[in-house]
């Protein structure tokens, strides 16, 4: 068996962007002062003539990206998810989404695993804000390899705005480099008929660990990686509801408005079954080591396992 | 467009655009009359002289781009596009109505020829214009980007983010025209949130600043011409205009910022303009 590699989502983003920079002359990078922290240095160093520093001015970055897209470029802008998605929300709504322009926004440092920086820098509402915007695509890959492929797909396969979310911490990089990444298609990672865990981002890995434990105890647990929040793969969710009868969702994000809400909306409409949600429960994070915070708020294998057991015992 | 029109011919076009604005707003029953009338001369000079554009081929890649940041003065853009031949003047009567291509604030998804950007939330257009100008530089393209901003709009912080970026990246292929009519919805800009010294602000941000009478065709021709020959920095034209320009009874009255004339008022206004046609 291969040894598990640890790698940060942002590295996957930077690698995918650099690869696209080589393949597609229209790709332009926009930096908001934290180029290296979000992995964009890999692009900026190779293609300085197509990388533009904009300073700490996220709203302007969105408008500039819109203008570049109008002129046929494919701008990629990244900063911490809190600023990329929230500080800029109206600029994204009007300049990008209403005009339906192909711009890739990299929401870096997603989730509570940003750790010691504390609540201001932990993006926990970005999925909710981005997914309500018409024309917006929202992608939340499960690891670095998938982030690299999602970055390439977001640049090559789409024509409108896209929000791509990824983390800072090195986490298990378990998905196959040979996978075919399809935007809007959920991934069935483990079959099972008693319970489904639908997860996104790094919590996909934690869900697989939780499933190992549940399976060892005789619960046939299905695990689905919902890497695209929007457009969502309704089929894989409805099938899970019909075939397993109960669902746990897991995300490093507020329960309100995020993956949990997304799944509940679909299940309620097509095949109502009990859904419980692992996520941040309407509160801000705090400082701490990433693993401490994940444990405190139940955003890990143990937390997912506990919630699954509670749901099963109802 | 043909650059051979005389000043008096351009003045006549601006009058016709004013008539079309008044008629379309009266038919719509709502909309922003004051600012639209005040900008009629600026739009005339841009579309009938200064801009490289082709109404028969609105998507021509070498065209100059015009970004209207203050979406609420859409009526002056629509009236100008119609007069320039982008679409038939009769369509102006659909302004703000269901299924119209002439949305209350410009909406590109409705497919209006000549419209570059959906806009209406203030303070965003200048950033988009900066993005266009950078893209043109990357491509070594010759087209110019023009952006029309309101003066009240300059109170939005992101305008100054864009102003910084344009100077930093030496965008001499960008001209911003500020509609300096000194009025916003709550009253005079200098009482609501002072903008002066406005010229000094732009200068200190590294811009080439030109001030002109924004209701004088001659002044505007000179200013837009000058803005294209500056090298290494972006230009802002502070165009001093009068809200409601052309209609004596409403000139300079901020209560006409967001108001449409009734049919009777419109008839009177149009009669006043026709005296000068």
XYZ file of C-alpha atoms in Angstrom:
591
model
C 0.000 0.000 0.000
C 1.233 3.497 -0.813
C 2.162 5.848 1.992
C -0.339 8.626 2.408
C 0.950 11.985 1.175
C -0.065 15.230 2.852
C -0.507 18.286 0.686
C -2.368 21.606 0.913
C -5.250 22.439 -1.384
C -3.631 25.766 -2.242
C -0.621 23.926 -3.682
C -2.941 22.001 -5.967
C -4.543 25.285 -7.026
C -1.153 26.860 -7.782
C -0.016 23.829 -9.762
C -3.212 23.698 -11.802
C -3.020 27.404 -12.510
C 0.630 27.202 -13.582
C -0.222 24.280 -15.868
C -3.045 26.262 -17.458
C -0.783 29.293 -17.777
C 1.408 27.216 -20.048
C -1.468 25.715 -22.045
C -3.739 28.730 -22.352
C -2.341 32.149 -23.253
C -5.583 33.830 -22.204
C -5.141 32.976 -18.529
C -4.287 36.039 -16.442
C -3.509 36.089 -12.728
C -4.593 38.801 -10.304
C -2.870 39.043 -6.943
C -4.165 40.755 -3.818
C -0.922 40.850 -1.821
C -0.979 37.255 -0.614
C 0.129 35.663 -3.848
C 2.383 33.106 -2.210
C 0.019 32.188 0.636
C -2.667 31.191 -1.859
C -0.303 29.306 -4.158
C -0.406 31.768 -7.067
C 3.352 32.368 -6.950
C 3.700 29.217 -9.064
C 1.922 31.112 -11.867
C 3.323 34.584 -11.152
C 6.955 33.451 -11.331
C 6.493 31.668 -14.655
C 4.263 34.208 -16.391
C 5.093 37.653 -15.004
C 3.728 39.335 -18.154
C 0.303 37.852 -17.375
C 0.286 38.434 -13.642
C -0.937 41.740 -12.224
C -0.622 42.904 -8.647
C -3.693 44.772 -7.447
C -2.783 45.380 -3.837
C -5.109 44.787 -0.912
C -8.182 45.767 -2.885
C -10.433 42.774 -3.393
C -13.477 44.619 -4.724
C -11.380 46.216 -7.431
C -9.907 42.811 -8.278
C -13.370 41.485 -9.070
C -14.182 44.434 -11.342
C -10.809 44.262 -13.063
C -11.326 40.549 -13.621
C -14.738 41.319 -15.129
C -13.172 43.810 -17.553
C -10.483 41.356 -18.563
C -13.091 38.664 -19.161
C -15.086 41.084 -21.344
C -11.950 41.413 -23.465
C -11.669 37.634 -23.856
C -9.181 36.838 -21.098
C -9.663 34.199 -18.413
C -8.739 35.968 -15.191
C -7.987 33.989 -12.065
C -8.127 35.881 -8.794
C -7.390 34.425 -5.402
C -7.255 35.553 -1.829
C -8.540 34.192 1.471
C -12.091 32.946 1.064
C -13.471 35.369 3.642
C -12.361 38.306 1.502
C -12.711 36.676 -1.920
C -16.366 35.836 -1.367
C -17.714 38.158 1.309
C -15.977 41.501 1.084
C -16.614 41.498 -2.646
C -20.134 40.074 -2.663
C -21.923 42.874 -4.533
C -19.111 43.251 -7.063
C -19.331 39.529 -7.714
C -23.118 39.695 -7.962
C -23.325 42.578 -10.432
C -20.027 42.821 -12.318
C -19.420 39.074 -12.600
C -22.630 37.114 -12.196
C -25.128 39.482 -13.803
C -22.750 39.826 -16.752
C -22.082 36.067 -16.638
C -18.339 36.470 -17.156
C -15.823 33.666 -17.044
C -13.682 34.492 -14.031
C -12.200 31.989 -11.603
C -12.203 33.077 -7.957
C -9.955 31.019 -5.727
C -11.295 31.047 -2.171
C -8.195 30.092 -0.213
C -7.781 29.188 3.459
C -11.289 27.762 3.548
C -12.773 26.502 6.760
C -11.806 26.494 10.400
C -8.568 24.600 9.747
C -6.877 27.978 9.149
C -6.419 27.637 12.902
C -4.512 30.161 15.018
C -5.458 33.210 12.901
C -8.905 32.907 14.432
C -12.449 33.778 13.445
C -11.804 36.725 11.099
C -9.774 34.573 8.719
C -11.805 31.367 8.800
C -14.069 31.224 5.734
C -17.216 29.495 6.956
C -19.915 31.323 5.015
C -18.456 31.502 1.508
C -20.314 28.533 0.027
C -23.642 29.906 1.249
C -23.030 33.364 -0.210
C -21.655 32.145 -3.527
C -24.197 29.462 -4.232
C -27.238 31.769 -4.136
C -25.855 33.894 -6.964
C -27.328 33.166 -10.404
C -24.777 31.920 -12.989
C -22.213 31.071 -10.297
C -20.541 27.645 -10.148
C -19.243 26.540 -6.738
C -16.555 23.886 -6.454
C -15.048 22.476 -3.256
C -12.528 19.722 -4.062
C -11.543 17.073 -1.521
C -7.734 17.302 -1.656
C -4.745 18.848 -3.429
C -4.820 16.575 -6.453
C -8.500 17.193 -7.006
C -7.986 20.937 -6.501
C -5.362 20.908 -9.263
C -7.754 19.137 -11.630
C -10.685 21.324 -10.573
C -8.632 24.447 -11.311
C -7.900 23.191 -14.811
C -11.546 22.241 -15.311
C -12.790 25.599 -14.027
C -10.588 27.373 -16.561
C -11.209 25.044 -19.501
C -14.769 23.779 -19.110
C -16.785 26.763 -17.941
C -18.005 29.988 -19.490
C -19.311 31.827 -16.445
C -18.085 32.801 -12.984
C -16.762 30.099 -10.695
C -15.856 30.025 -7.025
C -13.270 27.388 -6.186
C -12.673 26.699 -2.519
C -9.592 25.109 -0.982
C -7.684 24.935 2.295
C -4.288 25.923 3.627
C -3.315 22.965 5.788
C -1.536 19.959 4.344
C -4.148 17.176 4.495
C -4.206 13.650 3.056
C -3.883 13.802 -0.719
C -5.747 10.613 -1.494
C -7.584 11.097 -4.778
C -6.167 9.606 -7.966
C -4.131 11.811 -10.311
C -5.757 9.841 -13.135
C -9.314 10.697 -12.107
C -11.537 12.436 -14.622
C -12.829 15.517 -12.862
C -16.293 16.458 -14.030
C -17.850 19.661 -12.751
C -21.335 18.986 -11.424
C -20.871 15.255 -10.945
C -20.657 13.807 -7.427
C -18.241 10.964 -6.750
C -19.293 7.695 -5.179
C -16.269 6.720 -3.083
C -17.760 3.859 -1.097
C -20.861 1.778 -1.641
C -23.336 1.103 1.166
C -27.058 0.668 1.820
C -27.620 1.632 5.471
C -26.447 5.241 5.573
C -24.973 7.847 3.240
C -22.351 10.381 4.213
C -22.238 13.221 1.712
C -19.194 15.390 2.273
C -17.226 18.161 0.614
C -13.671 19.471 0.900
C -11.255 17.924 3.386
C -14.144 16.350 5.334
C -14.481 13.808 2.537
C -11.335 12.164 3.916
C -12.662 12.323 7.473
C -15.939 10.808 6.251
C -14.068 7.868 4.731
C -12.406 7.271 8.113
C -15.761 7.506 9.905
C -17.197 5.054 7.384
C -14.382 2.571 8.108
C -15.443 2.501 11.732
C -19.154 2.259 10.941
C -18.567 -0.552 8.461
C -16.495 -2.407 11.047
C -19.580 -2.226 13.261
C -21.805 -3.606 10.530
C -23.258 -0.363 9.124
C -22.937 -0.439 5.339
C -21.973 3.204 4.815
C -22.016 4.972 1.485
C -19.598 7.883 1.040
C -20.124 10.548 -1.593
C -17.719 13.360 -2.454
C -19.887 16.288 -3.518
C -17.073 18.408 -4.911
C -19.440 20.590 -6.897
C -21.957 22.376 -4.715
C -23.500 24.117 -7.711
C -24.667 22.962 -10.167
C -25.393 20.115 -7.814
C -25.604 16.451 -8.777
C -29.239 15.873 -7.823
C -29.213 12.313 -9.099
C -26.509 11.020 -6.764
C -28.239 12.675 -3.773
C -31.717 11.400 -4.575
C -30.323 7.928 -5.210
C -28.613 8.022 -1.812
C -31.884 9.067 -0.168
C -33.843 6.290 -1.864
C -31.273 3.537 -1.380
C -29.940 4.302 2.121
C -32.870 6.134 3.723
C -30.740 8.467 5.840
C -28.023 10.970 5.160
C -25.288 12.750 7.075
C -23.652 15.766 5.455
C -20.165 16.948 6.426
C -18.504 20.249 5.605
C -16.041 22.736 7.010
C -18.609 25.527 6.739
C -21.745 26.836 8.423
C -24.588 24.354 8.334
C -26.913 27.176 7.301
C -26.672 27.661 3.576
C -23.872 25.232 2.839
C -23.645 21.634 1.698
C -26.133 20.514 4.363
C -28.740 22.963 3.143
C -28.027 22.025 -0.467
C -28.608 18.322 0.204
C -31.675 18.995 2.365
C -33.259 21.133 -0.361
C -32.957 18.319 -2.877
C -33.979 15.512 -0.559
C -37.013 17.470 0.647
C -38.156 18.097 -2.890
C -37.595 14.617 -4.313
C -37.485 11.976 -1.586
C -37.716 13.172 2.029
C -35.560 11.170 4.445
C -33.831 12.183 7.693
C -30.760 14.353 7.056
C -28.357 15.413 9.788
C -25.592 17.896 9.256
C -22.018 18.111 10.482
C -20.695 21.656 10.179
C -20.350 24.889 12.109
C -23.580 25.520 13.936
C -24.238 29.236 13.454
C -21.205 30.531 15.306
C -17.753 31.985 14.703
C -14.561 30.000 15.095
C -11.613 30.857 17.328
C -7.840 30.424 17.596
C -6.292 27.033 18.079
C -4.351 24.352 16.222
C -6.306 23.069 13.221
C -6.747 19.578 14.660
C -7.848 21.007 18.019
C -10.493 23.142 16.350
C -11.696 20.314 14.120
C -12.110 18.176 17.242
C -13.828 20.906 19.263
C -16.462 21.493 16.625
C -16.857 17.858 15.612
C -15.475 18.442 12.120
C -13.494 15.210 11.951
C -13.973 11.458 11.675
C -14.925 11.129 15.328
C -17.497 13.922 15.038
C -19.015 12.453 11.895
C -19.098 8.974 13.442
C -20.866 10.267 16.561
C -23.520 12.080 14.553
C -24.041 9.048 12.364
C -24.565 6.871 15.433
C -27.080 9.386 16.804
C -28.983 9.422 13.542
C -28.994 5.637 13.315
C -30.354 5.280 16.841
C -33.353 7.548 16.163
C -18.253 56.941 -36.638
C -17.618 59.791 -38.982
C -15.458 62.432 -37.352
C -16.461 65.076 -39.862
C -19.548 66.395 -38.081
C -19.380 70.072 -37.230
C -19.930 71.462 -33.757
C -23.366 72.734 -34.688
C -24.304 69.372 -36.199
C -23.223 67.676 -32.973
C -25.251 70.190 -30.974
C -28.323 69.303 -33.014
C -27.765 65.606 -32.316
C -27.491 66.336 -28.592
C -30.834 68.145 -28.730
C -32.455 65.190 -30.476
C -30.982 62.857 -27.843
C -32.518 65.073 -25.140
C -35.918 64.874 -26.816
C -35.628 61.080 -26.998
C -34.643 60.877 -23.330
C -37.658 62.949 -22.264
C -40.062 60.966 -24.439
C -38.778 57.577 -23.312
C -38.917 58.526 -19.634
C -42.409 59.994 -19.949
C -43.559 56.777 -21.627
C -41.827 54.647 -18.999
C -43.323 56.661 -16.147
C -40.172 56.331 -14.057
C -36.419 56.762 -14.395
C -33.648 59.310 -13.995
C -34.157 62.455 -16.065
C -31.733 64.982 -14.573
C -28.454 63.125 -14.975
C -29.470 61.717 -18.348
C -30.090 65.190 -19.792
C -26.877 66.536 -18.260
C -24.818 63.887 -20.046
C -26.371 64.262 -23.514
C -23.426 66.342 -24.780
C -20.815 63.942 -23.404
C -22.507 60.971 -25.079
C -22.907 62.853 -28.342
C -19.217 63.711 -28.505
C -18.179 60.158 -27.608
C -20.408 58.257 -30.042
C -20.416 60.812 -32.886
C -16.789 61.907 -32.725
C -14.269 60.589 -30.223
C -14.914 56.871 -30.012
C -13.878 54.342 -32.610
C -17.076 52.380 -33.070
C -19.280 50.851 -35.722
C -23.036 50.595 -35.100
C -23.296 48.072 -37.942
C -20.862 45.776 -36.149
C -21.323 46.324 -32.397
C -19.021 43.397 -31.515
C -16.132 44.587 -33.745
C -13.015 43.623 -31.768
C -11.134 46.847 -32.508
C -13.912 49.120 -31.214
C -13.406 51.446 -28.276
C -15.224 50.230 -25.151
C -17.570 52.464 -23.215
C -18.362 51.411 -19.659
C -21.292 53.241 -18.144
C -20.725 52.917 -14.412
C -23.750 54.973 -13.385
C -26.372 52.616 -14.736
C -29.235 54.863 -13.669
C -28.562 57.257 -16.562
C -29.233 54.400 -18.985
C -31.769 56.584 -20.884
C -28.971 58.779 -22.295
C -27.018 55.701 -23.374
C -30.085 54.175 -25.034
C -31.064 57.404 -26.779
C -27.505 57.849 -28.033
C -27.215 54.275 -29.285
C -30.531 54.653 -31.112
C -29.454 57.931 -32.712
C -26.119 56.391 -33.693
C -27.978 53.554 -35.428
C -27.403 50.594 -33.108
C -31.158 49.938 -33.066
C -34.348 51.637 -34.167
C -35.447 54.733 -32.290
C -38.963 53.304 -31.866
C -37.579 50.789 -29.369
C -36.925 53.649 -26.917
C -40.652 53.516 -26.089
C -40.105 50.120 -24.432
C -37.802 51.552 -21.738
C -38.313 49.841 -18.358
C -41.140 47.647 -19.655
C -41.476 43.874 -19.363
C -39.360 41.992 -21.951
C -37.660 45.198 -23.103
C -34.008 45.195 -24.117
C -33.905 48.611 -22.427
C -33.759 47.623 -18.769
C -34.080 50.250 -16.026
C -30.374 49.779 -15.383
C -28.417 48.273 -18.301
C -28.794 44.481 -18.484
C -26.644 42.799 -21.089
C -28.582 39.548 -20.812
C -31.390 41.204 -22.767
C -29.188 41.494 -25.832
C -29.144 45.204 -26.597
C -26.625 45.941 -29.385
C -23.827 48.283 -28.347
C -24.226 47.690 -24.611
C -20.882 46.625 -23.099
C -21.793 45.940 -19.463
C -24.687 45.271 -17.142
C -24.264 47.826 -14.400
C -26.140 49.759 -11.784
C -24.480 49.150 -8.459
C -22.323 52.237 -8.002
C -18.548 52.281 -7.881
C -17.929 49.178 -9.977
C -17.634 50.370 -13.574
C -14.234 51.979 -13.192
C -12.740 48.672 -12.022
C -14.196 46.943 -15.067
C -12.724 49.682 -17.261
C -9.312 49.133 -15.646
C -9.584 45.412 -16.455
C -10.438 46.179 -20.086
C -7.524 48.598 -20.393
C -5.057 46.077 -18.931
C -6.354 43.388 -21.296
C -5.851 45.743 -24.252
C -2.266 46.369 -23.106
C -1.605 42.633 -22.811
C -2.854 42.211 -26.387
C -1.050 45.372 -27.590
C -4.429 46.389 -29.020
C -5.121 49.976 -30.084
C -8.664 50.381 -28.807
C -9.375 52.809 -25.988
C -11.529 52.313 -22.889
C -13.889 55.069 -21.765
C -15.744 55.047 -18.473
C -18.496 57.371 -17.331
C -18.732 57.855 -13.575
C -21.021 60.038 -11.513
C -19.615 62.458 -8.975
C -21.652 61.105 -6.049
C -20.449 57.664 -7.081
C -16.891 58.683 -6.198
C -17.899 58.301 -2.558
C -17.693 54.520 -3.073
C -14.339 53.316 -1.763
C -13.606 50.824 -4.504
C -13.478 53.700 -7.037
C -10.210 54.727 -5.415
C -8.893 51.177 -5.432
C -9.428 51.270 -9.177
C -7.913 54.749 -9.477
C -4.767 53.518 -7.724
C -4.548 50.438 -9.933
C -4.986 52.401 -13.185
C -2.094 54.724 -12.354
C 0.056 51.898 -11.005
C -0.314 49.986 -14.270
C 0.184 53.128 -16.429
C -3.115 52.809 -18.259
C -2.833 55.623 -20.787
C -5.444 53.774 -22.868
C -8.139 54.632 -20.309
C -10.209 57.806 -19.974
C -12.658 58.253 -17.128
C -15.235 60.996 -17.493
C -16.684 62.207 -14.209
C -20.129 63.751 -14.526
C -19.507 66.626 -12.140
C -22.999 68.047 -11.651
C -22.462 68.571 -7.915
C -25.724 66.846 -7.032
C -26.781 63.531 -5.619
C -30.107 62.209 -4.317
C -29.850 63.747 -0.861
C -28.666 67.113 -2.187
C -25.400 68.858 -3.126
C -22.403 66.517 -3.028
C -20.490 69.014 -0.927
C -23.178 68.816 1.802
C -23.733 65.063 1.620
C -20.088 64.002 1.458
C -17.635 66.554 0.145
C -15.543 65.562 -2.868
C -13.430 68.691 -3.246
C -10.635 69.210 -3.958
C -11.648 66.706 -6.634
C -9.056 67.545 -9.233
C -6.349 67.389 -6.559
C -7.537 63.948 -5.455
C -7.138 62.490 -8.938
C -3.805 64.250 -9.469
C -2.458 62.844 -6.228
C -3.534 59.384 -7.387
C -1.282 59.815 -10.439
C -3.852 60.734 -13.073
C -3.758 63.243 -15.888
C -6.622 65.593 -15.022
C -8.577 67.676 -17.524
C -11.458 69.903 -16.453
C -13.995 71.069 -18.971
C -17.505 72.317 -19.480
C -19.370 69.050 -19.929
C -22.235 70.776 -21.670
C -20.032 72.389 -24.306
C -19.483 70.289 -27.411
C -16.383 72.308 -28.268
C -14.851 71.839 -24.813
C -15.612 68.131 -24.834
C -14.063 67.644 -28.268
C -10.889 69.280 -27.006
C -10.824 67.317 -23.740
C -11.425 63.894 -25.299
C -8.794 64.657 -27.915
C -6.237 65.621 -25.273
C -6.970 62.540 -23.206
C -5.801 60.271 -26.019
C -2.360 61.770 -26.468
C -1.139 61.470 -22.879
C 1.443 58.792 -22.314
C 2.101 56.670 -19.219
C -0.906 57.626 -17.136
C -4.691 57.405 -17.250
C -6.793 60.508 -17.838
C -9.816 61.737 -15.963
C -11.995 64.382 -17.547
C -13.934 66.217 -14.876
C -16.879 67.294 -16.972
C -18.784 70.088 -15.264
C -22.384 69.507 -16.249
C -25.750 70.795 -15.184
C -28.304 68.256 -14.058
C -31.372 68.635 -16.282
C -29.396 70.675 -18.846
C -31.579 71.998 -21.645
C -34.766 72.494 -19.650
C -34.607 75.853 -17.884
C -37.164 75.009 -15.226
C -35.398 71.892 -13.947
C -31.723 72.760 -14.486
C -29.668 72.234 -11.355
C -32.604 70.857 -9.358
C -31.603 67.631 -7.588
C -35.268 66.678 -7.157
C -35.097 65.657 -10.838
C -32.334 63.137 -10.173
C -34.618 60.143 -10.062
C -37.839 61.476 -11.542
C -39.636 61.045 -14.844
C -41.730 63.828 -16.375
C -45.479 63.481 -16.772
C -46.823 63.555 -20.343
C -47.752 67.225 -19.964
C -44.383 68.161 -18.515
C -42.666 66.216 -21.275
C -44.583 68.083 -23.963
C -43.534 71.400 -22.461
C -39.896 70.304 -22.152
C -39.777 69.079 -25.729
C -41.311 72.294 -27.001
C -38.562 74.190 -25.170
C -35.860 72.116 -26.865
C -37.463 72.238 -30.316
C -37.159 76.028 -30.268
C -33.421 75.477 -30.593
C -33.498 72.738 -33.237
